[in-house]
XYZ file of C-alpha atoms in Angstrom:
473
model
C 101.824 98.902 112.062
C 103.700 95.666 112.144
C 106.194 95.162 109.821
C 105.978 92.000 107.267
C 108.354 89.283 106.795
C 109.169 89.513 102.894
C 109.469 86.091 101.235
C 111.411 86.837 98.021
C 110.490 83.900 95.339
C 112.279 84.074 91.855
C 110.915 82.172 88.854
C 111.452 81.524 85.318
C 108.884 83.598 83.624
C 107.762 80.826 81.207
C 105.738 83.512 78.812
C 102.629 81.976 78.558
C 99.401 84.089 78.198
C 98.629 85.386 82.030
C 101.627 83.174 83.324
C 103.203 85.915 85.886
C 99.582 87.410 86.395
C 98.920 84.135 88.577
C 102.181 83.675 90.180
C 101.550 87.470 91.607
C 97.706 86.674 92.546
C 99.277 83.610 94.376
C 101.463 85.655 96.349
C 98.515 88.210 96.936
C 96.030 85.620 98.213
C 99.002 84.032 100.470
C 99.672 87.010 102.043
C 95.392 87.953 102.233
C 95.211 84.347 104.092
C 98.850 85.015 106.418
C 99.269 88.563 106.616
C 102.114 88.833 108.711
C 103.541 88.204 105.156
C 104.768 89.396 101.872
C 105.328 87.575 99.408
C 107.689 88.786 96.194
C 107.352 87.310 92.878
C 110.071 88.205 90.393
C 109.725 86.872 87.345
C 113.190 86.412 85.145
C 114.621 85.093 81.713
C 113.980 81.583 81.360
C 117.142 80.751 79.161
C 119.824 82.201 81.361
C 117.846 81.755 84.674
C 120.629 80.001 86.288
C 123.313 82.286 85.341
C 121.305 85.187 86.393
C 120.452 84.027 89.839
C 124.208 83.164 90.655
C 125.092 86.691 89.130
C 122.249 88.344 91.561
C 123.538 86.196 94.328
C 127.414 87.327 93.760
C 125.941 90.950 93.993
C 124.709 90.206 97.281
C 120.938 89.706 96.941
C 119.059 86.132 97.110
C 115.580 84.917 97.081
C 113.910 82.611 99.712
C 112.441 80.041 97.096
C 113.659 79.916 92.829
C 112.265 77.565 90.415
C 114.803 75.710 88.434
C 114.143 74.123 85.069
C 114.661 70.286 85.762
C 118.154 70.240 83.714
C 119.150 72.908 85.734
C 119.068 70.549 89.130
C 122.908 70.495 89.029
C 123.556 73.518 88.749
C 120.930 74.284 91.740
C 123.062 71.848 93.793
C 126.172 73.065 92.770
C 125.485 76.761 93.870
C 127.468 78.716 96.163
C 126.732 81.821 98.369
C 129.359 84.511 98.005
C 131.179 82.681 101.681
C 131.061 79.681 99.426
C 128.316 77.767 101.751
C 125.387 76.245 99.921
C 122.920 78.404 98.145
C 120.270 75.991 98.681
C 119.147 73.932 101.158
C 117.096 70.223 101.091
C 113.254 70.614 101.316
C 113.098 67.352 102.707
C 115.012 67.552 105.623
C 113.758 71.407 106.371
C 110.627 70.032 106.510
C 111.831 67.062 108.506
C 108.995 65.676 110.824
C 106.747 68.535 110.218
C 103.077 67.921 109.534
C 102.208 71.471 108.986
C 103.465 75.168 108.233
C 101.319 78.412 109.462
C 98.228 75.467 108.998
C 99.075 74.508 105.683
C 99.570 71.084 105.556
C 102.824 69.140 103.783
C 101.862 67.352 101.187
C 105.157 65.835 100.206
C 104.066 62.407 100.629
C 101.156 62.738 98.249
C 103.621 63.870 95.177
C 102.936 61.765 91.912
C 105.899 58.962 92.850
C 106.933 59.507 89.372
C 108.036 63.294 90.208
C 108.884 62.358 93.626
C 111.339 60.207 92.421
C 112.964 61.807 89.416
C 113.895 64.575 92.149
C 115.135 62.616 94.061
C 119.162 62.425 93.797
C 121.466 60.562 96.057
C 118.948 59.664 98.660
C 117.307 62.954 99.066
C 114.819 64.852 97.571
C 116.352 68.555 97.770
C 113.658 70.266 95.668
C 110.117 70.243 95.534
C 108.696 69.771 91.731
C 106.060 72.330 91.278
C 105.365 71.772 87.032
C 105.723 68.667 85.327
C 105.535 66.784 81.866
C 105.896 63.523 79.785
C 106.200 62.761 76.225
C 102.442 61.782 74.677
C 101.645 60.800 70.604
C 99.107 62.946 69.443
C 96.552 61.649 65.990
C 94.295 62.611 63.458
C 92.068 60.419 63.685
C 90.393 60.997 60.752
C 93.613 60.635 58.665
C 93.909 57.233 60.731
C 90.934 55.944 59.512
C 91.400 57.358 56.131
C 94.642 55.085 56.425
C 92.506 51.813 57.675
C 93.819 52.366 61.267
C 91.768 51.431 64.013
C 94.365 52.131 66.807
C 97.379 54.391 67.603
C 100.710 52.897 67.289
C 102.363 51.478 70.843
C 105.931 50.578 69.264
C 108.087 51.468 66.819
C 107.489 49.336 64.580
C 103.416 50.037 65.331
C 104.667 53.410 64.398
C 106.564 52.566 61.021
C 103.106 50.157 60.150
C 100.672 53.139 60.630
C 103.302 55.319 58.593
C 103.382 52.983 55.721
C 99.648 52.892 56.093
C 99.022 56.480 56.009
C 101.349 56.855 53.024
C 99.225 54.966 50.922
C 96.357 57.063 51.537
C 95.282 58.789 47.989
C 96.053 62.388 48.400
C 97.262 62.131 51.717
C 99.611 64.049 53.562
C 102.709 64.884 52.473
C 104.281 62.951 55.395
C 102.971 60.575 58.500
C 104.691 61.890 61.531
C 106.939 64.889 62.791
C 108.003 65.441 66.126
C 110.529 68.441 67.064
C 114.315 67.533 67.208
C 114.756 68.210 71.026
C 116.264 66.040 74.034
C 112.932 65.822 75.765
C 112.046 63.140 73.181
C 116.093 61.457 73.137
C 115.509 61.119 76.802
C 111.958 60.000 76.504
C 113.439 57.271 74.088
C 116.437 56.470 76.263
C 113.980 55.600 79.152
C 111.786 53.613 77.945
C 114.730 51.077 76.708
C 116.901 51.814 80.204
C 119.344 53.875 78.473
C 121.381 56.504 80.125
C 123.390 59.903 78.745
C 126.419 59.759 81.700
C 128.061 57.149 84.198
C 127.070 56.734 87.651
C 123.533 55.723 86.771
C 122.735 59.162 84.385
C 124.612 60.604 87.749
C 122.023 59.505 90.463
C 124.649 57.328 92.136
C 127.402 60.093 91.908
C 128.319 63.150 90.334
C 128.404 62.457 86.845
C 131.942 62.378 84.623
C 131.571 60.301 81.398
C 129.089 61.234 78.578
C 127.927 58.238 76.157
C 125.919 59.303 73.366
C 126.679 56.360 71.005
C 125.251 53.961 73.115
C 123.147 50.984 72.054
C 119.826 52.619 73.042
C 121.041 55.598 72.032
C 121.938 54.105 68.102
C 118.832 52.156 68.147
C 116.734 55.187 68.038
C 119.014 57.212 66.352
C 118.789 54.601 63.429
C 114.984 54.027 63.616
C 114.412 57.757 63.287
C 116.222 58.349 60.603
C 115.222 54.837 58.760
C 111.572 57.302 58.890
C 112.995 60.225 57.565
C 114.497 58.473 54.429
C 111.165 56.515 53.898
C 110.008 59.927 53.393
C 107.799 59.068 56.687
C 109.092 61.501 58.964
C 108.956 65.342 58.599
C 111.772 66.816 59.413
C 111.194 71.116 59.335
C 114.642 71.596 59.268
C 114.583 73.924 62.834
C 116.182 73.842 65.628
C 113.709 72.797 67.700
C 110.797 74.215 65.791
C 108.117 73.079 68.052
C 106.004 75.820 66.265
C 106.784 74.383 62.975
C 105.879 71.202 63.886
C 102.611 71.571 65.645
C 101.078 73.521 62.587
C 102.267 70.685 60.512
C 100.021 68.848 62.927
C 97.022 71.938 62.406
C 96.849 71.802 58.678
C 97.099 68.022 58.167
C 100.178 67.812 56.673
C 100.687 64.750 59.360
C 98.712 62.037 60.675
C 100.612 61.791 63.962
C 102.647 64.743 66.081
C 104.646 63.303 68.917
C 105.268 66.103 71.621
C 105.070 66.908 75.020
C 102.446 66.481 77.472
C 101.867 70.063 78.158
C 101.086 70.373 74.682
C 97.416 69.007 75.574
C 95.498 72.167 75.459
C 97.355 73.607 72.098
C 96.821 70.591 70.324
C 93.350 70.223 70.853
C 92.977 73.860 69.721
C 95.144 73.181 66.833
C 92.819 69.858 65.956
C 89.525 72.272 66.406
C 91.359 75.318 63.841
C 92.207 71.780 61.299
C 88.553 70.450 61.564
C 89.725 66.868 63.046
C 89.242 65.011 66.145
C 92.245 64.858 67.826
C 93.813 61.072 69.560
C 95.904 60.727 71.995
C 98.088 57.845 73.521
C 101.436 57.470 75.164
C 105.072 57.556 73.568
C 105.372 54.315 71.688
C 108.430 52.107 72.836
C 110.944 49.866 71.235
C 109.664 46.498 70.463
C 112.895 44.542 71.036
C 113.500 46.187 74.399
C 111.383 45.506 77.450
C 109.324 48.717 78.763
C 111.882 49.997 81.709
C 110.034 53.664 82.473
C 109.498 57.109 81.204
C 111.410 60.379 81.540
C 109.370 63.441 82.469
C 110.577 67.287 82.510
C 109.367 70.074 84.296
C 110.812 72.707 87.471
C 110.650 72.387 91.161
C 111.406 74.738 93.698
C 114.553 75.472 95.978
C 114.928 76.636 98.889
C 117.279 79.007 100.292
C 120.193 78.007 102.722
C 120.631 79.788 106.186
C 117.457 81.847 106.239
C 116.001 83.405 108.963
C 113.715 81.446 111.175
C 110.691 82.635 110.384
C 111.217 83.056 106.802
C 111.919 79.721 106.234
C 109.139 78.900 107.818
C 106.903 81.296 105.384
C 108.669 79.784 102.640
C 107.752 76.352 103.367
C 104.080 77.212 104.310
C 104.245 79.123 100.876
C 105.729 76.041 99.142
C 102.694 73.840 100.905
C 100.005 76.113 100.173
C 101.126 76.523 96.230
C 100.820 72.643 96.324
C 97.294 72.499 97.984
C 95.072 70.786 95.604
C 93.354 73.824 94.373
C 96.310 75.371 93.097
C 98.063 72.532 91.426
C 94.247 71.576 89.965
C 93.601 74.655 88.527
C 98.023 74.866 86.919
C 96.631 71.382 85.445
C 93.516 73.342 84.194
C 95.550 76.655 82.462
C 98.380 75.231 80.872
C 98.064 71.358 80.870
C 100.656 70.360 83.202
C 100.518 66.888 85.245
C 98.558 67.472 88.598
C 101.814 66.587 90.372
C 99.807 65.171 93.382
C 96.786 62.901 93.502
C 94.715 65.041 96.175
C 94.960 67.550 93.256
C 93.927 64.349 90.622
C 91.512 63.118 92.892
C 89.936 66.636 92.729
C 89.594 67.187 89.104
C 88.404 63.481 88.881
C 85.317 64.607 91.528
C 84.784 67.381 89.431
C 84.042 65.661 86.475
C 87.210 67.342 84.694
C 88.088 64.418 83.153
C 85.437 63.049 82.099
C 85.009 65.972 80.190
C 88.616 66.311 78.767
C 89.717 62.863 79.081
C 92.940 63.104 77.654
C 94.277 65.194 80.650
C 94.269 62.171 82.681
C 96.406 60.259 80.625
C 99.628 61.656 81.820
C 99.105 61.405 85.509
C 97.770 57.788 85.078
C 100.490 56.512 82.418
C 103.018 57.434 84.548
C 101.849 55.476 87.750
C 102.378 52.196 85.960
C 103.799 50.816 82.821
C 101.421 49.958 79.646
C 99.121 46.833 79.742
C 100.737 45.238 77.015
C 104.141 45.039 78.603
C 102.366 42.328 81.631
C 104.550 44.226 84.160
C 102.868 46.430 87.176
C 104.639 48.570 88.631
C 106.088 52.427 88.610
C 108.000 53.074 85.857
C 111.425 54.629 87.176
C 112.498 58.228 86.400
C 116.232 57.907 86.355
C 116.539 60.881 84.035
C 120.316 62.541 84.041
C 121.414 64.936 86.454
C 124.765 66.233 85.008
C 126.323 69.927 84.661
C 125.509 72.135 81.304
C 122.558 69.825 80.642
C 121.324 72.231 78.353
C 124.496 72.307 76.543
C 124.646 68.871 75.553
C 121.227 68.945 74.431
C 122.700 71.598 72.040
C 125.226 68.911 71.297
C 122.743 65.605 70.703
C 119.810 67.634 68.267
C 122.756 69.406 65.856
C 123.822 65.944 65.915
C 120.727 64.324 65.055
C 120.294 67.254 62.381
C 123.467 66.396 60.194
C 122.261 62.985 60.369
C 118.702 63.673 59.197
C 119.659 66.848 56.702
C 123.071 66.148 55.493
C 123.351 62.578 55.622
C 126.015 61.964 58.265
C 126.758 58.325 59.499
C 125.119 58.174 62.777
C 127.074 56.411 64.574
C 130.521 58.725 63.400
C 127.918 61.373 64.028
C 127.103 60.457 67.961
C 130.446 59.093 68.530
C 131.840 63.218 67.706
C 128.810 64.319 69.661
C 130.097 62.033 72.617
C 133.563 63.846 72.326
C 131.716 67.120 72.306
C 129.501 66.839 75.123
C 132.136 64.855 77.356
C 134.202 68.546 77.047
C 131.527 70.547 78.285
C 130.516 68.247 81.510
C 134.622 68.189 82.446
C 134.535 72.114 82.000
C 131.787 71.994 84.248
C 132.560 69.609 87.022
C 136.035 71.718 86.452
C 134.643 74.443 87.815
C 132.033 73.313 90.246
C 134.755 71.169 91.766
C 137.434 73.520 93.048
C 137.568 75.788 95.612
C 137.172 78.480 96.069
C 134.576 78.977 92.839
C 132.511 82.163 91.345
C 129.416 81.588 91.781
C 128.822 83.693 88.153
C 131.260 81.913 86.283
C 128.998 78.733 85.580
C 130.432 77.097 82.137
C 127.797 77.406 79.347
C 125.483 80.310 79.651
C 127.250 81.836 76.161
C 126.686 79.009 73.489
C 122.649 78.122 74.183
C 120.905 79.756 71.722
C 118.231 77.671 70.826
C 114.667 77.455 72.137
C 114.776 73.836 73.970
C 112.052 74.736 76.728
C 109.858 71.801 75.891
C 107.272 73.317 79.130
C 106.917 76.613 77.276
C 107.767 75.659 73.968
C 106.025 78.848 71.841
C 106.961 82.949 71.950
C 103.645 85.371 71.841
C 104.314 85.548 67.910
C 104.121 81.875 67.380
C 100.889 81.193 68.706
C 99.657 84.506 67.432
C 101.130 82.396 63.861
C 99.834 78.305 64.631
C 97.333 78.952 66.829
C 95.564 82.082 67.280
C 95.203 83.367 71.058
C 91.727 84.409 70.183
C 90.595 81.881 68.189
């Protein structure tokens, strides 16, 4: 018996319900349909995923294809086999001229431009985006009209007007809005206005080396959010993120409005069926006195390994294609609410009558390909999110920030100005060490002070579902 070509593919086991179960039926039905291979799924801790793959990789052993988490993409491209030659390699130019793998065909021209573009850094698009999200506003609508409001807020001051409105509501809720303190919704803001979090154009031009988190766009939603919170408009849980805390908030009506992320689709609509409401849903409102400039979105993508053997490359990249066949990125869409990342995959669920039946899946595919009506501007909206070193760790830096400010009262702009100062000393301790030569490939700066829980694409543990929303309810 022939031997088969292993295709070793490590992921971030994201711990939803039957997450891993799928990634290892994938691998089973690749290797049914091409059975000269095999391919391993290993599924590993999301929060020190990085660290643990460089570790592995030190120790001699390396996967064919790993799934980063998108503020991981430096990291990715700063990675070094033990000879200190790139751990990965570019997707784009493996695939090259290629119109096919093993028969599957490459679809990397029909990727939602949105995604396309956001991994795209300094000309190339190194990694393939396999999950993605946005930032959506999510109503009761009977609360709404309880409040006399006929539509969901598109600005922020839409958003303070339907607040105001709500609080006037005779036994109401105890507050209008809540929304987890987490950077998913700082960069969400920061977008929409054209803000950015580093130099270099949030590092797209060049390696990143200056942090500003005082900035105008920055301060201007800084100021707004917490001009909520002191209205007594805002609910603020006190957690770090506490995206459970927020969406049962959401479940028991103690909101009229939950902003959060657009993977949240499916556990929000559960949460609105357990509260007895009909659940709304529109896009993340922008600033009124800033023009509409684009949207940030989150998710992973896949990298490829550097120097592999010839024909496990080319398993790889058939793999790759094949995960992204419209089926499979239709039904990801389907199980845990996550953009269909290509439009043959949209195109299919549209045919299907999928969203015509859940038409609030749609909206993050189709907000995304162009800016709102109301702006008069066509177009698609730019994904310039930052791609800096210890992403994560600043995001530690700008929510304890933003929680003096909401809890204890800080000035916010003495607040973000020492948050500046504390997030430029972890990027120079990073571009320190992915800078010199040689470097450990273990030894990336950060992976001992994140402790939170800032996965906005699998924001809940087992227990807090079992807690918000039951698994079996």
């Amino acid at each position: 018996m022939t031997s088969k070509i292993d295709i070793d593919v490590w992921v971030a086991d994201l711990n939803f319900p039957g997450w891993m179960d799928r990634w290892h039926a994938q691998a089973a039905e690749f290797g049914r349909i091409h059975p000269e291979y095999r391919v391993n799924v290993r599924g590993m801790n999301f929060f020190s995923f990085p660290e643990d793959v460089a570790k592995e990789v030190a120790e001699g052993r390396r996967p064919a294809l790993a799934e980063y988490y998108f503020y991981a993409n430096q990291v990715a491209r700063d990675a070094v086999a033990p000879d200190g030659s790139p751990l990965w390699t570019s997707v784009t130019k493996a695939v090259g001229d290629r119109t096919e793998f093993l028969g599957e065909p490459v679809m990397l021209d029909d990727l939602h431009p949105a995604f396309r573009d956001y991994y795209t850094v300094w000309g190339d698009m190194d990694s393939l985006p396999s999950v993605g999200t946005t930032s959506l506003l999510f109503a009761n609508r009977e609360l709404l009209d309880k409040a006399g409001v006929s539509e969901l807020p598109k600005t922020w001051d839409d958003v303070t007007s339907v607040c105001e409105a709500v609080s006037r509501i005779q036994d109401g809720p105890s507050h209008a809005i809540t929304w987890s303190n987490h950077g998913t919704f700082v960069q969400q803001a920061l977008a929409t206005q054209g803000g950015f979090l580093t130099d270099n154009r949030n590092g797209r031009d060049a390696r990143a080396t200056k942090m500003e988190l005082a900035s105008k766009e920055m301060m201007t939603w800084v100021e707004w959010w917490n001009g909520l919170h002191k209205a007594g408009h805002y609910l603020y849980t006190g957690g770090y993120p506490d995206w459970a805390g927020t969406l049962q908030a959401y479940r028991d009506a103690h909101v009229a409005i939950r902003i959060s992320s657009s993977n949240d689709v499916n556990y929000m609509a559960h949460a609105a069926k357990l509260g007895g409401f009909t659940m709304d849903v529109d896009v993340f409102p922008h600033n009124d006195n800033s023009p509409y400039v684009g949207n940030a979105v989150a998710g992973t993508s896949m990298w490829l390994g550097n120097n592999l053997d010839e024909d496990v490359q080319e398993g790889a990249l058939a793999f790759l294609m094949w995960m992204h066949n419209p089926v499979n990125v239709a039904q990801r869409h389907k199980d845990n609410s996550f953009a269909p990342i290509t439009k043959a995959s949209y195109d299919l669920l549209k045919d299907e009558g999928w969203f015509e039946q859940h038409p609030y899946h749609a909206l993050t595919y189709d907000h995304l390909l162009d800016f709102p009506a109301s702006t008069g501007r066509k177009g698609i909206p730019l994904s310039e999110g930052a791609v800096f070193g210890d992403f994560a760790g600043v995001q530690d830096v700008m929510v304890h920030a933003m929680g003096d400010v909401l809890a204890r009262g800080a000035d916010p702009f003495d607040r973000f100005t020492q948050a500046t100062g504390e997030a430029q000393k972890l990027l120079d301790a990073y571009n320190h060490w992915a800078l010199r030569t040689p470097r450990r490939a273990a030894d990336i700066p950060g992976s001992s002070h994140r402790v939170e829980f800032w996965n906005d694409v699998a924001p809940y543990t087992a227990q807090d579902m079992e807690n918000v929303v039951p698994l079996n309810g």
